[in-house]
Amino acid sequence: MRGVATIYCIARADLRERTRHFSFLATLGLAMVAAYFCVPPADAGYVTVHLGGVYRGVYNSAWVGASVAISSLFFLSLFGFYLVKNSIQRDERTRVGEIIASAPVKKLYYLTGKAMSNFAVLSIIATAVMGVSAVMQWSRGEVRRIEVWDLVSPFLFMVLPVLSVVAVLAVLFETWKLLRGGLGNAVYFVLFILFATMIDSFPFGVSVFTSDMMRELREIDPAFSDNYGIGILFPHAPIQRFEYQGVDWTGHLILQQLIPLAVAAAFLLIAALLFRGFKEPVRAGAIEMASEETFGADCEVVRSEPAAVRAAELTSVPVAGAFWPLLAGELRLLRKGASLGWLIVTLLLSLLCLFLPTEVSRTWLIWPLVWIWPLTVWSGIGSREARYHTESMTLSSPYFATRQLLAVWLSGVLATLFAGGGMLIRLMLEKDIAHLIYAGSAVLLIPSLSLVCGVLTRTNRTFEVLYMLIWYLGPFNKTPYLDFLGGAPTDWNAVQAGGIYILLSLGMTGAAYLARSGLKNHV
């Protein structure tokens, strides 16, 4: 029972700390807004869960609960991970870990408490989404009678078990040093894409509801072909409706849906094996005891007090206005975050872009890889001072909001030029002016996005998540207007697109400047 009480106290304290942060409220609000759009009105012209591109269910509790739960599962599985993946690092940063290191708390108890706190945060958001879905069913007015079990069961047996895995994975990634930072964020994003792509291969989760929907629809329309879609669809033909009755839950089906709980427990045990704990601080008493044991009882620990110095006695320091040494320092900081292996891969990708024809680079997906590989280097722009608690030093420097910010931005631009230099040279050699304009504007766009995300949110994860989504939808999947490399057909020509991207870059850099200028009032 003592272990249960320890786990409960850790989880409760961490949950209270999390719910006070703006990031929790922002994610909660976004999830509730997403739930609103998941139940569009009949004349909205789009659907979110569709069968065959022409069918959707009548807005009863079974359909609203299942469709909103499916959409929420993808939303919370992605953004929820990045929301809760910071609890152990926060204890290290705030030195709470030193207190835990000096207390008799087992590693498994500590990690279990953190995982339960993560799960509680995600469950609160899921519960709020469930409440919004009930309101949306009543407001749409197709079926106003709310069947509580039909509405709640998809969240209970599909969303929450998967979120338990997400909660434990956040703890697991924090216990493995290699996956703590930007690399871990990128690895999870890849895992999420694989999960979303292979969703029908799992015996639990979304496939239980989609297969049941298609089974009921085949009974109504025997000509229906087994296919469905999740996302925003703008059908060209009128949407037909059918009455979905919901899943008939049996004991076997419920146990099947609880498989993720066993997976989460296994991941938690792995995390406990990987976690090395916190280093216990060395106390002054321990130093005196060690001195007596080493040098004898007559040894005396000498403590020196700092001498009092008046400000008037200090000599004035001339302010150097040199910009280039500051830029060189920012470049060294970027270089420090990149390993030798990272530099070798970056150089290899740049050489491949230089010596291979552009068509071959596009076909082999070398171009998209070039523009995602420097993710962990870009993500440090703008948030480094907040993450390493050096904002006071930055504020004490002259022209901190202009000169230092410009140096940070230029260092990001130079790093982007280093990563994409081979591609730019190849485009110039082939005289491909259109794609050269796209790539050149991206050199300014990406560091500007990282800068404004880092300055406004004071963390690197915002840029990493946002940019990975843009990259996956744009350069990788050729979504119009998001493909900043010009691979997707749009109504814009290269000059228009380049001008828009440059204006966006200037706007984001200006927003970062305004936020940095007001920083002195909040630090």
Coordinates of C-alpha atoms in Angstrom, one line a residue:
M1 CA 0.0 0.0 0.0
R2 CA 2.9 2.3 0.6
G3 CA 4.0 2.0 -3.0
V4 CA 0.5 2.8 -4.2
A5 CA 0.4 5.9 -2.0
T6 CA 3.8 7.0 -3.4
I7 CA 2.6 6.5 -7.0
Y8 CA -0.5 8.5 -6.2
C9 CA 1.3 11.4 -4.6
I10 CA 3.8 11.6 -7.6
A11 CA 1.0 11.5 -10.1
R12 CA -1.2 14.0 -8.3
A13 CA 1.7 16.5 -7.8
D14 CA 2.7 16.2 -11.5
L15 CA -0.9 16.6 -12.7
R16 CA -1.4 19.8 -10.7
E17 CA 1.8 21.2 -12.2
R18 CA 0.8 20.3 -15.7
T19 CA -2.8 21.7 -15.6
R20 CA -1.5 25.1 -14.7
H21 CA 0.5 25.5 -17.9
F22 CA -0.8 27.3 -21.0
S23 CA 0.2 24.4 -23.2
F24 CA -2.4 22.2 -21.5
L25 CA -5.2 24.7 -21.9
A26 CA -4.2 25.3 -25.6
T27 CA -4.2 21.6 -26.4
L28 CA -7.5 21.2 -24.5
G29 CA -9.0 24.1 -26.5
L30 CA -7.7 22.8 -29.9
A31 CA -9.1 19.3 -29.1
M32 CA -12.6 20.8 -28.3
V33 CA -12.5 22.9 -31.5
A34 CA -11.6 19.8 -33.5
A35 CA -14.5 17.9 -32.0
Y36 CA -16.8 20.7 -33.1
F37 CA -15.6 20.4 -36.7
C38 CA -15.9 16.6 -36.6
V39 CA -19.7 16.9 -36.5
P40 CA -20.3 19.3 -39.4
P41 CA -23.8 20.5 -40.3
A42 CA -25.6 18.9 -43.2
D43 CA -24.9 21.8 -45.5
A44 CA -21.2 22.1 -44.6
G45 CA -20.1 20.4 -47.8
Y46 CA -17.6 18.2 -46.1
V47 CA -17.5 15.1 -43.9
T48 CA -14.8 13.7 -41.6
V49 CA -15.6 10.0 -41.5
H50 CA -17.0 8.6 -44.7
L51 CA -17.8 5.3 -46.3
G52 CA -17.2 4.9 -50.0
G53 CA -17.0 8.7 -50.3
V54 CA -20.8 9.0 -50.4
Y55 CA -22.1 7.7 -47.1
R56 CA -22.1 8.9 -43.5
G57 CA -24.1 8.0 -40.5
V58 CA -27.1 9.8 -39.1
Y59 CA -26.0 11.9 -36.2
N60 CA -27.1 9.6 -33.4
S61 CA -25.0 8.8 -30.4
A62 CA -23.4 5.7 -32.0
W63 CA -22.1 7.6 -35.1
V64 CA -21.1 10.8 -33.3
G65 CA -19.3 8.9 -30.5
A66 CA -17.4 6.7 -33.0
S67 CA -16.5 9.3 -35.5
V68 CA -15.4 11.9 -33.0
A69 CA -13.5 9.3 -31.0
I70 CA -11.7 8.2 -34.2
S71 CA -10.6 11.7 -35.1
S72 CA -9.7 12.4 -31.5
L73 CA -7.5 9.3 -31.3
F74 CA -5.3 10.6 -34.1
F75 CA -5.2 14.1 -32.8
L76 CA -4.3 13.1 -29.2
S77 CA -1.9 10.4 -30.2
L78 CA 0.2 13.0 -32.0
F79 CA -0.1 16.2 -30.1
G80 CA -0.7 14.5 -26.7
F81 CA 2.7 12.9 -26.8
Y82 CA 4.5 16.2 -27.3
L83 CA 2.3 17.8 -24.6
V84 CA 3.3 15.3 -21.9
K85 CA 6.9 14.5 -22.9
N86 CA 8.7 16.8 -20.5
S87 CA 7.9 15.6 -16.9
I88 CA 11.3 14.0 -16.1
Q89 CA 13.2 16.8 -17.8
R90 CA 11.2 19.3 -15.8
D91 CA 12.2 17.6 -12.6
E92 CA 15.9 17.8 -13.7
R93 CA 15.6 21.4 -14.7
T94 CA 13.9 22.5 -11.5
R95 CA 16.2 20.3 -9.4
V96 CA 13.3 18.4 -8.0
G97 CA 15.2 15.3 -9.2
E98 CA 17.8 16.0 -6.5
I99 CA 15.2 15.8 -3.8
I100 CA 13.9 12.6 -5.3
A101 CA 17.4 11.2 -5.5
S102 CA 17.8 11.7 -1.7
A103 CA 14.4 10.1 -0.9
P104 CA 13.7 6.3 -0.8
V105 CA 11.5 6.3 -4.0
K106 CA 11.9 3.3 -6.3
K107 CA 12.4 4.0 -9.9
L108 CA 9.4 2.0 -10.9
Y109 CA 7.1 3.9 -8.5
Y110 CA 8.5 7.2 -9.8
L111 CA 8.0 6.3 -13.5
T112 CA 4.6 4.8 -12.8
G113 CA 3.5 8.0 -11.2
K114 CA 4.7 10.0 -14.2
A115 CA 3.0 7.7 -16.6
M116 CA -0.3 8.0 -14.6
S117 CA 0.0 11.8 -14.7
N118 CA 0.5 11.7 -18.4
F119 CA -2.5 9.4 -18.8
A120 CA -4.6 11.6 -16.6
V121 CA -3.8 14.7 -18.6
L122 CA -4.7 13.0 -21.9
S123 CA -7.9 11.5 -20.3
I124 CA -9.1 14.9 -19.2
I125 CA -8.8 16.2 -22.7
A126 CA -10.6 13.1 -24.1
T127 CA -13.4 13.6 -21.6
A128 CA -13.8 17.2 -22.6
V129 CA -14.0 16.1 -26.2
M130 CA -16.6 13.5 -25.3
G131 CA -18.7 16.3 -23.7
V132 CA -18.4 18.5 -26.8
S133 CA -19.5 15.6 -29.0
A134 CA -22.7 15.2 -26.9
V135 CA -23.4 18.9 -27.3
M136 CA -22.8 18.7 -31.0
Q137 CA -25.2 15.7 -31.4
W138 CA -27.9 17.7 -29.7
S139 CA -27.2 20.9 -31.6
R140 CA -27.2 19.3 -35.1
G141 CA -30.7 18.0 -34.3
E142 CA -30.8 14.9 -36.5
V143 CA -31.2 12.6 -33.4
R144 CA -31.4 14.5 -30.2
R145 CA -31.8 11.5 -27.9
I146 CA -28.4 10.9 -26.4
E147 CA -27.6 7.3 -25.6
V148 CA -24.8 7.5 -23.0
W149 CA -23.3 4.1 -23.6
D150 CA -23.1 4.4 -27.4
L151 CA -21.5 7.8 -27.0
V152 CA -19.0 6.9 -24.2
S153 CA -18.0 3.3 -25.2
P154 CA -15.8 4.4 -28.2
F155 CA -13.8 6.7 -25.9
L156 CA -13.6 4.1 -23.2
F157 CA -12.6 1.1 -25.3
M158 CA -10.7 2.7 -28.1
V159 CA -9.2 6.1 -27.2
L160 CA -8.2 5.6 -23.6
P161 CA -6.3 2.3 -24.1
V162 CA -4.3 3.8 -26.9
L163 CA -3.6 6.9 -24.9
S164 CA -2.1 4.8 -22.2
V165 CA 0.5 3.6 -24.6
V166 CA 1.2 7.3 -25.6
A167 CA 1.5 8.2 -22.0
V168 CA 4.1 5.5 -21.3
L169 CA 6.0 6.1 -24.5
A170 CA 6.5 9.7 -23.4
V171 CA 8.1 8.4 -20.2
L172 CA 10.1 5.8 -22.1
F173 CA 11.5 8.4 -24.5
E174 CA 12.6 10.6 -21.6
T175 CA 14.5 7.7 -19.9
W176 CA 16.5 6.9 -23.0
K177 CA 19.0 9.7 -23.4
L178 CA 19.2 9.2 -27.2
L179 CA 15.5 9.9 -27.6
R180 CA 15.1 12.8 -25.2
G181 CA 15.5 15.7 -27.6
G182 CA 14.6 16.5 -31.1
L183 CA 15.7 13.1 -32.4
G184 CA 13.1 11.4 -30.2
N185 CA 10.4 13.8 -31.4
A186 CA 11.2 12.9 -35.0
V187 CA 11.3 9.2 -34.2
Y188 CA 7.8 9.4 -32.6
F189 CA 6.5 11.3 -35.6
V190 CA 7.6 8.4 -37.8
L191 CA 6.1 5.9 -35.5
F192 CA 2.8 7.9 -35.6
I193 CA 2.8 7.9 -39.4
L194 CA 3.4 4.1 -39.4
F195 CA 0.6 3.7 -36.9
A196 CA -1.8 5.8 -38.9
T197 CA -0.9 3.9 -42.1
M198 CA -1.2 0.4 -40.7
I199 CA -4.2 1.1 -38.5
D200 CA -6.3 -1.6 -40.2
S201 CA -3.6 -4.2 -39.4
F202 CA -4.2 -4.0 -35.6
P203 CA -6.9 -6.2 -34.1
F204 CA -7.9 -3.3 -31.8
G205 CA -8.6 0.3 -32.2
V206 CA -10.2 2.0 -35.2
S207 CA -10.6 -1.2 -37.2
V208 CA -13.3 -2.5 -34.8
F209 CA -15.5 0.5 -35.6
T210 CA -14.8 0.9 -39.3
S211 CA -15.4 -2.8 -40.0
D212 CA -18.7 -2.7 -38.1
M213 CA -19.8 0.4 -40.0
M214 CA -19.0 -1.2 -43.3
R215 CA -20.8 -4.4 -42.3
E216 CA -24.0 -2.5 -41.4
L217 CA -23.8 -0.5 -44.6
R218 CA -23.4 -3.7 -46.7
E219 CA -26.7 -4.9 -45.3
I220 CA -28.3 -1.7 -46.6
D221 CA -26.4 -1.4 -49.9
P222 CA -25.0 -4.8 -51.1
A223 CA -23.2 -2.9 -53.9
F224 CA -21.1 -1.0 -51.4
S225 CA -17.3 -1.6 -51.8
D226 CA -15.4 -1.9 -48.6
N227 CA -13.5 1.4 -48.3
Y228 CA -13.6 4.3 -45.9
G229 CA -11.8 7.5 -45.2
I230 CA -10.9 9.6 -42.2
G231 CA -10.2 13.2 -42.7
I232 CA -11.7 16.2 -44.4
L233 CA -13.5 15.1 -47.6
F234 CA -15.3 17.4 -50.0
P235 CA -17.6 15.1 -52.0
H236 CA -18.7 15.9 -55.5
A237 CA -21.9 13.9 -55.1
P238 CA -24.6 14.4 -52.4
I239 CA -23.8 12.5 -49.2
Q240 CA -26.2 9.7 -48.4
R241 CA -27.0 8.9 -44.8
F242 CA -27.7 5.6 -43.0
E243 CA -28.5 4.7 -39.4
Y244 CA -25.5 3.2 -37.6
Q245 CA -26.4 1.1 -34.6
G246 CA -23.0 0.9 -32.9
V247 CA -20.7 -1.9 -31.8
D248 CA -22.2 -4.8 -29.9
W249 CA -19.7 -5.1 -27.2
T250 CA -18.9 -8.7 -26.0
G251 CA -16.4 -9.8 -23.4
H252 CA -14.0 -11.0 -26.1
L253 CA -14.2 -7.8 -28.0
I254 CA -13.6 -5.7 -24.8
L255 CA -10.5 -7.8 -23.9
Q256 CA -9.3 -7.3 -27.5
Q257 CA -9.6 -3.6 -27.1
L258 CA -7.6 -3.6 -23.9
I259 CA -4.5 -5.1 -25.5
P260 CA -2.8 -1.6 -25.5
L261 CA -2.9 -1.7 -21.7
A262 CA -0.6 -4.7 -21.7
V263 CA 1.7 -3.0 -24.3
A264 CA 1.8 0.1 -22.0
A265 CA 2.8 -2.1 -19.0
A266 CA 5.6 -3.7 -21.0
F267 CA 6.9 -0.3 -22.1
L268 CA 6.8 0.9 -18.5
L269 CA 9.0 -2.0 -17.4
I270 CA 11.5 -1.2 -20.2
A271 CA 11.6 2.4 -19.1
A272 CA 12.3 1.3 -15.5
L273 CA 15.3 -0.7 -16.8
L274 CA 16.6 2.1 -18.8
F275 CA 16.2 4.9 -16.2
R276 CA 19.4 5.7 -14.3
G277 CA 17.7 7.9 -11.7
F278 CA 18.9 11.3 -10.6
K279 CA 22.3 12.2 -9.1
E280 CA 22.0 12.9 -5.4
P281 CA 23.5 16.3 -4.6
V282 CA 26.7 16.5 -2.5
R283 CA 25.9 18.3 0.8
A284 CA 28.2 20.5 2.8
G285 CA 27.9 18.1 5.7
A286 CA 29.1 15.2 3.5
I287 CA 32.1 17.3 2.5
E288 CA 33.1 17.9 6.1
M289 CA 32.6 14.2 6.9
A290 CA 34.7 13.2 3.9
S291 CA 37.4 15.7 5.0
E292 CA 37.5 14.2 8.5
E293 CA 37.8 10.7 7.2
T294 CA 40.5 11.6 4.7
F295 CA 42.6 14.1 6.7
G296 CA 41.7 13.4 10.3
A297 CA 39.4 15.0 12.8
D298 CA 41.5 18.1 13.1
C299 CA 40.8 19.1 9.5
E300 CA 38.8 22.2 9.2
V301 CA 36.7 23.2 6.1
V302 CA 37.4 26.8 5.3
R303 CA 34.6 28.8 3.8
S304 CA 35.3 32.1 2.3
E305 CA 32.7 34.8 2.1
P306 CA 32.7 37.1 -1.0
A307 CA 34.1 40.5 -0.4
A308 CA 31.7 43.4 -0.5
V309 CA 32.4 45.6 -3.5
R310 CA 30.6 48.9 -4.2
A311 CA 29.3 49.6 -7.7
A312 CA 31.2 52.9 -7.8
E313 CA 34.5 51.1 -7.4
L314 CA 33.9 49.0 -10.5
T315 CA 35.7 50.1 -13.7
S316 CA 33.6 50.9 -16.7
V317 CA 33.5 48.3 -19.4
P318 CA 33.5 49.5 -23.0
V319 CA 30.6 48.0 -25.1
A320 CA 31.8 46.3 -28.2
G321 CA 29.5 46.6 -31.1
A322 CA 31.0 43.9 -33.3
F323 CA 28.4 41.8 -34.9
W324 CA 30.4 39.1 -36.6
P325 CA 31.9 37.6 -33.4
L326 CA 28.3 37.2 -32.2
L327 CA 27.3 35.5 -35.4
A328 CA 30.3 33.2 -35.1
G329 CA 29.3 32.3 -31.5
E330 CA 25.7 31.5 -32.6
L331 CA 27.1 29.2 -35.4
R332 CA 29.3 27.5 -32.8
L333 CA 26.2 26.8 -30.7
L334 CA 24.5 25.3 -33.7
R335 CA 27.5 23.2 -34.5
K336 CA 27.6 22.0 -30.9
G337 CA 24.2 20.5 -31.3
A338 CA 25.2 18.5 -34.3
S339 CA 27.3 15.4 -34.0
L340 CA 30.0 14.3 -36.5
G341 CA 27.7 11.7 -37.9
W342 CA 25.0 14.3 -38.5
L343 CA 27.6 16.4 -40.4
I344 CA 28.7 13.5 -42.5
V345 CA 25.1 12.6 -43.5
T346 CA 24.4 16.3 -44.3
L347 CA 27.4 16.5 -46.5
L348 CA 26.5 13.2 -48.2
L349 CA 23.0 14.4 -49.0
S350 CA 24.3 17.7 -50.3
L351 CA 26.7 15.9 -52.6
L352 CA 24.0 13.6 -53.9
C353 CA 21.8 16.6 -54.7
L354 CA 24.8 18.2 -56.5
F355 CA 25.8 15.3 -58.7
L356 CA 22.5 13.6 -59.4
P357 CA 19.9 15.0 -61.8
T358 CA 17.0 16.8 -60.1
E359 CA 14.5 14.3 -61.4
V360 CA 16.5 11.4 -59.9
S361 CA 16.7 13.3 -56.6
R362 CA 12.9 13.8 -56.5
T363 CA 12.2 10.2 -57.5
W364 CA 14.5 8.8 -54.7
L365 CA 13.0 11.3 -52.2
I366 CA 16.5 12.8 -51.6
W367 CA 15.0 16.3 -51.8
P368 CA 12.4 15.8 -49.0
L369 CA 15.1 14.1 -46.9
V370 CA 17.4 17.1 -47.2
W371 CA 14.7 19.4 -45.8
I372 CA 13.9 17.3 -42.7
W373 CA 17.4 16.1 -41.7
P374 CA 18.5 19.4 -40.1
L375 CA 15.3 19.4 -37.9
T376 CA 17.1 19.2 -34.5
V377 CA 19.5 22.0 -35.5
W378 CA 16.7 24.3 -36.7
S379 CA 14.6 23.6 -33.6
G380 CA 17.1 25.3 -31.2
I381 CA 16.7 28.7 -32.9
G382 CA 14.9 31.1 -30.7
S383 CA 14.3 28.9 -27.7
R384 CA 17.9 28.1 -26.6
E385 CA 18.0 31.0 -24.1
A386 CA 14.7 29.9 -22.4
R387 CA 15.7 26.2 -22.3
Y388 CA 19.2 26.9 -20.8
H389 CA 18.1 29.8 -18.5
T390 CA 20.4 32.3 -20.1
E391 CA 17.7 34.9 -20.8
S392 CA 19.1 37.2 -18.1
M393 CA 22.5 37.2 -19.7
T394 CA 20.9 38.0 -23.1
L395 CA 18.8 40.8 -21.7
S396 CA 21.9 42.4 -20.2
S397 CA 23.6 42.6 -23.5
P398 CA 23.2 45.8 -25.7
Y399 CA 20.7 45.6 -28.6
F400 CA 19.6 42.2 -27.4
A401 CA 16.3 42.4 -29.5
T402 CA 18.0 43.3 -32.7
R403 CA 21.6 42.3 -32.9
Q404 CA 21.4 39.0 -31.0
L405 CA 18.1 38.0 -32.7
L406 CA 19.6 38.8 -36.1
A407 CA 22.6 36.7 -35.4
V408 CA 20.4 33.8 -34.3
W409 CA 18.3 34.1 -37.5
L410 CA 21.4 34.4 -39.8
S411 CA 23.0 31.4 -38.2
G412 CA 19.9 29.4 -39.0
V413 CA 19.9 30.7 -42.6
L414 CA 23.6 29.7 -43.0
A415 CA 22.9 26.2 -41.6
T416 CA 20.0 25.8 -44.1
L417 CA 22.3 26.9 -46.9
F418 CA 24.9 24.3 -45.8
A419 CA 22.3 21.6 -45.8
G420 CA 20.6 22.5 -49.1
G421 CA 23.7 24.0 -50.9
G422 CA 24.1 21.0 -53.2
M423 CA 20.5 21.3 -54.3
L424 CA 20.7 25.1 -54.9
I425 CA 23.9 24.7 -57.0
R426 CA 22.4 21.9 -59.0
L427 CA 19.3 24.0 -59.8
M428 CA 21.6 26.8 -60.9
L429 CA 23.6 24.5 -63.2
E430 CA 20.4 23.2 -64.8
K431 CA 19.0 26.7 -65.0
D432 CA 15.8 25.6 -63.2
I433 CA 14.8 29.1 -62.1
A434 CA 11.4 28.1 -60.8
H435 CA 12.5 25.5 -58.4
L436 CA 15.5 27.7 -57.5
I437 CA 13.1 30.4 -56.4
Y438 CA 11.2 27.9 -54.3
A439 CA 14.3 26.5 -52.6
G440 CA 15.8 29.9 -52.1
S441 CA 12.7 31.2 -50.3
A442 CA 12.6 28.1 -48.2
V443 CA 16.1 28.9 -47.0
L444 CA 14.6 32.1 -45.4
L445 CA 11.2 30.5 -44.5
I446 CA 12.4 27.6 -42.3
P447 CA 14.7 29.6 -39.9
S448 CA 12.0 32.3 -39.6
L449 CA 9.4 29.7 -38.6
S450 CA 11.7 28.1 -36.1
L451 CA 12.6 31.6 -34.7
V452 CA 9.1 32.7 -34.1
C453 CA 8.0 29.4 -32.6
G454 CA 11.0 29.4 -30.3
V455 CA 10.6 32.9 -29.1
L456 CA 6.8 32.7 -28.6
T457 CA 6.5 29.3 -27.0
R458 CA 10.0 29.1 -25.4
T459 CA 10.4 25.5 -26.4
N460 CA 11.8 23.6 -29.4
R461 CA 9.0 21.1 -29.6
T462 CA 6.5 23.5 -31.1
F463 CA 8.6 24.0 -34.2
E464 CA 9.5 20.3 -34.5
V465 CA 5.8 19.2 -34.4
L466 CA 4.6 22.0 -36.7
Y467 CA 7.4 21.6 -39.2
M468 CA 7.2 17.8 -39.3
L469 CA 3.5 18.1 -40.2
I470 CA 4.2 20.7 -42.9
W471 CA 7.0 18.6 -44.3
Y472 CA 5.0 15.4 -44.3
L473 CA 2.0 17.0 -46.0
G474 CA 4.0 19.3 -48.3
P475 CA 7.4 18.1 -49.7
F476 CA 6.7 14.4 -48.9
N477 CA 3.1 14.1 -50.0
K478 CA 3.0 17.0 -52.5
T479 CA 0.0 18.7 -50.9
P480 CA -0.7 22.0 -52.8
Y481 CA 0.3 25.2 -51.1
L482 CA 2.2 23.3 -48.4
D483 CA 4.9 21.9 -50.7
F484 CA 7.4 24.8 -50.4
L485 CA 9.7 23.0 -52.9
G486 CA 7.3 23.5 -55.8
G487 CA 6.5 19.9 -56.4
A488 CA 2.7 20.2 -56.1
P489 CA 0.6 22.0 -58.8
T490 CA -1.0 25.3 -57.6
D491 CA -2.4 28.5 -59.0
W492 CA 0.8 30.3 -57.9
N493 CA 3.7 30.6 -60.2
A494 CA 7.3 30.5 -58.8
V495 CA 7.6 34.3 -58.4
Q496 CA 4.3 34.6 -56.6
A497 CA 5.1 31.7 -54.3
G498 CA 8.6 33.0 -53.6
G499 CA 7.2 36.4 -52.8
I500 CA 4.6 35.0 -50.4
Y501 CA 7.2 32.8 -48.6
I502 CA 9.5 35.8 -48.3
L503 CA 6.7 38.0 -46.9
L504 CA 5.8 35.2 -44.4
S505 CA 9.5 35.0 -43.4
L506 CA 9.6 38.8 -42.8
G507 CA 6.3 38.7 -40.9
M508 CA 7.4 35.8 -38.6
T509 CA 10.8 37.5 -38.0
G510 CA 9.0 40.7 -37.1
A511 CA 6.7 38.9 -34.7
A512 CA 9.8 37.3 -33.0
Y513 CA 11.4 40.8 -32.7
L514 CA 8.3 42.2 -31.1
A515 CA 8.0 39.3 -28.7
R516 CA 11.7 39.5 -27.8
S517 CA 11.5 43.3 -27.3
G518 CA 8.8 42.7 -24.6
L519 CA 10.7 40.0 -22.9
K520 CA 12.5 42.3 -20.5
N521 CA 9.1 43.0 -18.8
H522 CA 8.5 39.3 -18.0
V523 CA 12.0 38.0 -17.0

